[in-house]
Amino acid sequence: MGVSPLVWTLTIVVLVALTLFDYFFHVRKSHAPTLPEAAVWSASYLGIAILFGVAVMIFGDTTMGVEYFACYLSNEALSVDNLFVFLVIIGSFAVPRVAQQKVLLFGIVAATVARTAFIFLGAAFITLFGWAFYLFGVVLLVTAGNLVRPTASEGRTANLAVIRIAKRFLRTSDRYDGDRLFIDENGKRVMTPMLMVMIAVGGSDLLFAFDSIPALFGLTQNVYLIFSATAFSLLGLRQLYFLIDGLLDRLIYLSYGLAGILGFIGVKLMLQALHENNVPFINGGKPVPVGKVSTTVSLTVIVVVLVVTTAASLLSERGRVQNAVANARRHATEYLDRHYEVDPVEREKIFARLLREEGQIRALPMEYRARIRESDELMDLLERAHRAHDGYNGS
């Protein structure tokens, strides 16, 4: 692994300390984070991740530093795609906004532990089986192909097996009681939706590990760098969720960018597998003289793809339409749910956001407005939100 046990221990201690600090000084007291608050915390964790990468360059070497940053950026990009599923899960369980931070933190901690196990299993798999890189390459290429399919980019769902299993075999409740995980209901001890959501968030992130872990091994075989890049990217995922909340649906080309990155790493893995080949039925078990892609080239490709797809998404008219409609639907649903936010001031802020998004919809070109008006479900939802607001203010 190229890193001493002392460095491993110090890194784990720092990560645990950051998580505990985050919980006791920020998440423990349930509250809805403001945009400036989310921006400060996101910038802080990004700065810590960058400083760690600089330390890797100083105490290790430049190659290790480049590999770390390539792994961190790839994992961060793939984590943004996770946020779409987090949004669906939290919305489907109608998690009160003040409780969302705690749900995300516990879910992400569980995912970090599970991903660490996957990393060590992946390292053992590569060591024991010479054909492992072929398998990882195929997995990434298949995943890249799935991401460019319309159903993959538009059909994100929270219908996870972990949710169905939990509901079938565990006693669950449909009501929240603050941030409690268990309550007594009809004389029985049952799980609240809070614990269900934590299980769902952790389970969904675990599913994403099947894509991200092979991709990281395609960038480096240094387990320490893969572990640290994964841990630091997940550590800042909760803050990123609240920072880009409301902009997720605008990233309409993100799936294509991720497909390009995973496809590129998949090809890189295949070339590496051929270069180190020992599979008997390929070239008689001898290495195949093919070129190799350096980690510096990989990092450059990752950065360019992410910049291009993000810029294209933010400049896209279709992305602006999709984002406005999704946010209007979400805020109307939140306003109609009296359990989502009980503070009158915060409820008024939700309705103000809804009005702003309706204004954005009215400012769209005629062809988009006509298409939106054809959605009876959306129009009915917005009308009910306005009636509820009028009735609340008139009472």
XYZ file of C-alpha atoms in Angstrom:
395
model
C 0.000 0.000 0.000
C 3.046 2.269 0.283
C 1.888 3.996 3.488
C 2.929 3.254 7.065
C 0.437 2.128 9.742
C 1.071 5.423 11.572
C -0.116 7.466 8.581
C -3.181 5.232 8.238
C -3.974 5.700 11.917
C -3.524 9.475 11.806
C -5.727 9.749 8.703
C -8.528 7.708 10.265
C -8.295 9.725 13.489
C -8.590 12.990 11.512
C -11.606 11.703 9.559
C -13.370 10.502 12.711
C -12.602 13.796 14.453
C -14.045 15.791 11.533
C -17.191 13.660 11.553
C -17.674 14.065 15.310
C -17.033 17.809 15.074
C -19.585 18.046 12.273
C -22.153 16.197 14.351
C -21.713 17.891 17.743
C -21.201 21.448 16.486
C -23.475 21.513 13.481
C -25.867 18.598 13.013
C -26.785 17.584 16.555
C -29.140 20.550 16.954
C -31.717 20.022 14.229
C -32.015 23.036 11.949
C -32.434 23.880 8.281
C -29.085 25.171 6.942
C -29.060 28.449 5.052
C -27.332 28.830 1.696
C -24.417 30.860 3.173
C -23.994 28.254 5.908
C -23.898 25.420 3.382
C -21.438 27.398 1.245
C -19.056 27.959 4.176
C -19.114 24.312 5.238
C -18.726 23.069 1.643
C -15.780 25.394 1.083
C -14.243 24.232 4.372
C -14.397 20.553 3.466
C -13.180 21.264 -0.053
C -10.262 23.203 1.411
C -9.427 20.334 3.782
C -9.480 17.853 0.873
C -7.193 20.111 -1.194
C -4.775 20.595 1.719
C -4.645 16.835 2.170
C -3.791 16.432 -1.510
C -1.016 19.026 -1.190
C 0.330 17.119 1.841
C 0.326 13.922 -0.227
C 2.464 15.692 -2.849
C 4.862 17.047 -0.227
C 5.325 13.922 1.890
C 4.770 11.445 -0.926
C 5.435 12.529 -4.492
C 3.787 14.323 -7.383
C 2.431 11.102 -8.897
C 0.641 10.202 -5.679
C -0.796 13.716 -5.465
C -2.132 13.562 -9.029
C -3.637 10.133 -8.369
C -5.330 11.426 -5.208
C -6.863 14.433 -6.960
C -8.008 12.263 -9.886
C -9.712 9.881 -7.446
C -11.222 12.747 -5.442
C -12.668 14.522 -8.491
C -14.051 11.290 -9.954
C -15.651 10.317 -6.667
C -17.056 13.827 -6.177
C -18.565 13.811 -9.668
C -20.141 10.409 -9.115
C -21.370 11.582 -5.700
C -23.283 14.448 -7.324
C -25.236 11.799 -9.207
C -25.939 10.212 -5.803
C -27.542 13.467 -4.724
C -30.338 13.018 -7.277
C -31.287 9.764 -5.558
C -30.915 11.352 -2.099
C -33.338 14.073 -3.215
C -35.886 11.489 -4.374
C -35.547 9.439 -1.174
C -35.893 12.448 1.122
C -38.838 13.713 -0.902
C -40.611 10.358 -0.982
C -40.328 10.056 2.811
C -41.322 13.726 3.288
C -38.402 14.284 5.673
C -38.810 17.616 7.519
C -36.086 19.991 6.360
C -34.774 20.478 9.906
C -34.062 16.736 10.127
C -32.462 16.265 6.708
C -28.906 17.025 7.863
C -28.970 14.260 10.465
C -30.406 11.780 7.965
C -27.689 12.543 5.445
C -24.840 12.481 7.965
C -25.754 9.078 9.400
C -26.449 7.643 5.956
C -23.125 8.887 4.617
C -21.182 7.571 7.629
C -22.717 4.131 7.055
C -21.835 4.363 3.367
C -18.239 5.332 4.209
C -17.805 2.246 6.374
C -19.325 0.024 3.698
C -17.243 1.555 0.905
C -14.077 1.042 2.941
C -14.885 -2.661 3.068
C -15.426 -2.644 -0.711
C -12.056 -0.956 -1.243
C -10.164 -3.624 0.681
C -12.149 -6.382 -1.009
C -11.340 -4.844 -4.385
C -7.634 -4.675 -3.516
C -7.655 -8.338 -2.456
C -9.526 -9.284 -5.637
C -6.907 -7.561 -7.814
C -4.076 -9.258 -5.923
C -5.577 -12.753 -6.200
C -6.934 -12.654 -9.747
C -4.911 -11.379 -12.683
C -8.039 -10.911 -14.792
C -9.673 -8.516 -12.279
C -8.870 -5.431 -14.371
C -10.695 -6.947 -17.345
C -13.771 -7.416 -15.152
C -13.551 -3.882 -13.721
C -13.162 -2.467 -17.215
C -16.243 -4.300 -18.479
C -18.261 -3.120 -15.454
C -17.332 0.513 -16.147
C -18.053 0.273 -19.871
C -21.468 -1.290 -19.223
C -22.231 1.373 -16.594
C -21.206 4.122 -19.019
C -23.560 2.703 -21.628
C -26.421 2.598 -19.131
C -25.845 6.220 -18.123
C -26.357 7.549 -21.646
C -29.699 5.792 -21.981
C -32.653 8.196 -21.475
C -34.146 5.973 -18.789
C -30.928 6.158 -16.808
C -30.683 9.930 -16.854
C -34.363 10.645 -16.371
C -35.625 7.744 -14.296
C -33.779 8.059 -11.012
C -35.851 6.378 -8.358
C -35.945 5.695 -4.674
C -37.535 2.277 -5.154
C -34.557 0.554 -3.564
C -34.518 -3.074 -2.483
C -33.276 -2.013 0.942
C -36.451 0.033 1.498
C -38.746 -2.783 0.419
C -36.938 -5.318 2.596
C -37.032 -3.025 5.642
C -40.741 -2.355 5.220
C -41.508 -6.037 4.795
C -39.548 -7.507 7.688
C -39.304 -4.647 10.201
C -41.982 -2.817 12.180
C -42.184 0.679 10.795
C -44.210 3.803 11.478
C -45.432 6.485 9.067
C -44.998 9.428 11.452
C -42.008 11.415 12.647
C -41.333 12.231 16.288
C -38.589 14.837 16.200
C -35.356 13.051 15.342
C -36.127 9.876 17.284
C -35.340 6.594 15.575
C -37.766 4.391 17.513
C -41.156 5.085 19.097
C -43.873 3.121 20.875
C -46.965 2.731 18.716
C -49.970 0.623 19.735
C -47.878 -1.010 22.422
C -45.111 -2.025 20.008
C -41.609 -0.683 19.446
C -41.418 0.492 15.828
C -38.959 2.296 13.566
C -39.707 5.885 12.645
C -39.288 7.106 9.056
C -36.026 8.760 10.222
C -34.296 5.400 10.556
C -35.862 4.177 7.321
C -34.459 7.141 5.426
C -31.002 6.620 6.938
C -31.104 3.002 5.775
C -32.278 4.093 2.322
C -29.606 6.785 1.929
C -26.852 4.454 3.092
C -28.167 1.641 0.911
C -28.405 3.808 -2.195
C -24.850 5.051 -1.729
C -23.697 1.473 -1.277
C -25.159 0.621 -4.684
C -23.163 3.456 -6.241
C -19.989 1.875 -4.824
C -20.233 -0.841 -7.479
C -19.466 1.861 -10.062
C -17.126 4.163 -8.168
C -14.751 1.631 -6.591
C -13.744 -0.034 -9.915
C -13.327 3.463 -11.396
C -10.938 4.480 -8.615
C -8.861 1.332 -9.067
C -8.607 2.355 -12.704
C -6.847 5.547 -11.602
C -4.518 4.097 -8.968
C -3.864 0.853 -7.132
C -2.782 2.699 -3.984
C -5.439 1.655 -1.471
C -4.576 4.496 0.894
C -5.225 7.131 -1.799
C -8.494 5.469 -2.838
C -9.649 5.301 0.779
C -8.735 8.906 1.631
C -10.208 10.328 -1.590
C -13.440 8.407 -1.001
C -13.679 9.441 2.652
C -13.034 13.142 2.006
C -15.488 13.307 -0.908
C -18.243 11.612 1.124
C -17.497 13.776 4.154
C -18.429 16.905 2.214
C -21.404 15.340 0.438
C -23.993 16.502 3.001
C -22.920 20.131 2.715
C -22.875 19.854 -1.078
C -26.462 18.583 -0.998
C -27.702 21.788 0.627
C -25.393 24.023 -1.399
C -26.650 22.918 -4.810
C -30.175 22.178 -3.577
C -32.470 23.548 -6.249
C -29.869 23.280 -9.017
C -29.617 19.489 -9.296
C -32.273 19.178 -11.987
C -30.426 21.739 -14.087
C -27.432 19.417 -14.547
C -29.089 17.653 -17.462
C -25.832 16.640 -19.151
C -24.144 15.313 -16.011
C -25.012 11.697 -16.838
C -23.332 12.042 -20.230
C -20.245 13.517 -18.593
C -20.109 10.699 -16.051
C -20.602 8.176 -18.846
C -17.640 9.705 -20.681
C -15.457 9.566 -17.551
C -16.397 5.973 -16.688
C -15.983 4.898 -20.307
C -12.555 6.515 -20.459
C -11.438 4.830 -17.221
C -12.905 1.536 -18.463
C -10.757 1.727 -21.616
C -7.762 2.704 -19.461
C -8.323 -0.398 -17.319
C -8.572 -2.610 -20.394
C -5.283 -1.245 -21.751
C -3.625 -1.780 -18.396
C -5.008 -5.313 -18.210
C -3.623 -6.077 -21.680
C -0.269 -4.512 -20.788
C -0.003 -6.774 -17.703
C -1.890 -9.704 -19.228
C -1.464 -13.204 -17.803
C -4.771 -14.683 -18.971
C -3.894 -17.862 -20.934
C -6.337 -17.422 -23.838
C -5.230 -13.823 -24.551
C -1.930 -13.625 -26.466
C -0.897 -16.948 -24.962
C -0.843 -15.496 -21.452
C 1.812 -12.935 -22.397
C 1.550 -9.123 -22.028
C 0.126 -7.339 -25.055
C 2.240 -4.379 -26.287
C -0.334 -1.588 -26.007
C -0.033 1.998 -24.834
C -0.848 3.098 -21.299
C -2.727 6.204 -20.205
C -0.983 8.219 -17.506
C -2.794 9.473 -14.410
C -2.006 13.068 -15.447
C -3.876 12.523 -18.710
C -6.716 10.918 -16.754
C -6.962 13.900 -14.400
C -6.989 16.293 -17.359
C -9.764 14.356 -19.091
C -11.848 14.271 -15.900
C -11.512 18.022 -15.316
C -12.286 18.934 -18.946
C -15.334 16.642 -19.139
C -16.774 17.961 -15.876
C -16.235 21.611 -16.831
C -17.762 21.163 -20.303
C -20.825 19.188 -19.168
C -21.497 21.500 -16.205
C -21.204 24.632 -18.357
C -23.396 23.117 -21.084
C -26.016 22.163 -18.480
C -26.108 25.608 -16.864
C -26.383 27.340 -20.257
C -29.053 24.954 -21.575
C -32.579 26.301 -22.014
C -34.000 22.818 -21.479
C -32.082 22.551 -18.226
C -33.493 25.868 -17.042
C -37.022 24.674 -17.838
C -36.545 21.316 -16.135
C -35.048 22.946 -13.054
C -37.833 25.522 -12.688
C -40.584 22.910 -13.050
C -38.916 20.448 -10.652
C -38.366 23.132 -8.000
C -41.923 24.460 -8.331
C -43.317 20.941 -7.930
C -41.079 20.263 -4.930
C -41.857 23.502 -3.095
C -45.596 23.178 -3.746
C -45.489 19.649 -2.297
C -43.483 20.861 0.714
C -45.919 23.714 1.373
C -48.940 21.417 1.230
C -47.348 19.025 3.724
C -47.982 20.637 7.138
C -45.543 18.212 8.794
C -42.637 19.183 6.543
C -42.286 22.656 8.048
C -44.363 23.923 10.975
C -42.679 27.305 11.486
C -44.958 29.938 9.827
C -41.956 32.055 8.832
C -40.222 29.125 7.131
C -43.465 28.073 5.449
C -43.765 31.588 4.033
C -40.219 31.287 2.686
C -41.176 28.063 0.921
C -44.170 29.764 -0.679
C -41.975 32.722 -1.703
C -39.640 30.290 -3.476
C -42.660 28.762 -5.202
C -43.774 32.189 -6.420
C -40.265 32.921 -7.700
C -40.197 29.658 -9.635
C -43.649 30.305 -11.094
C -42.278 33.641 -12.270
C -39.375 31.836 -13.922
C -41.847 29.529 -15.663
C -43.894 32.487 -16.931
C -40.686 34.030 -18.320
C -39.939 30.950 -20.428
C -40.509 30.910 -24.202
C -44.085 30.212 -25.299
C -43.387 26.651 -26.497
C -42.170 25.612 -23.043
C -44.996 27.379 -21.198
C -47.592 25.662 -23.380
C -46.017 22.281 -22.721
C -45.974 22.905 -18.965
C -49.626 23.970 -18.922
C -50.509 20.619 -20.507
C -49.381 18.908 -17.291
C -52.682 18.679 -15.381
C -50.922 17.145 -12.367
C -48.517 20.086 -12.013
C -51.182 22.725 -12.575
C -53.447 21.088 -9.984
C -50.565 20.911 -7.495
C -49.739 24.607 -7.905
C -53.387 25.586 -7.626
C -53.808 23.604 -4.395
C -50.713 25.280 -2.950
C -52.169 28.733 -3.701
C -55.537 27.778 -2.209
C -53.807 26.473 0.914
C -51.822 29.710 1.226
C -54.935 31.861 0.780
C -56.838 29.759 3.307
C -53.986 29.898 5.825
C -53.642 33.666 5.578
C -57.398 34.128 5.711
C -57.813 32.011 8.831
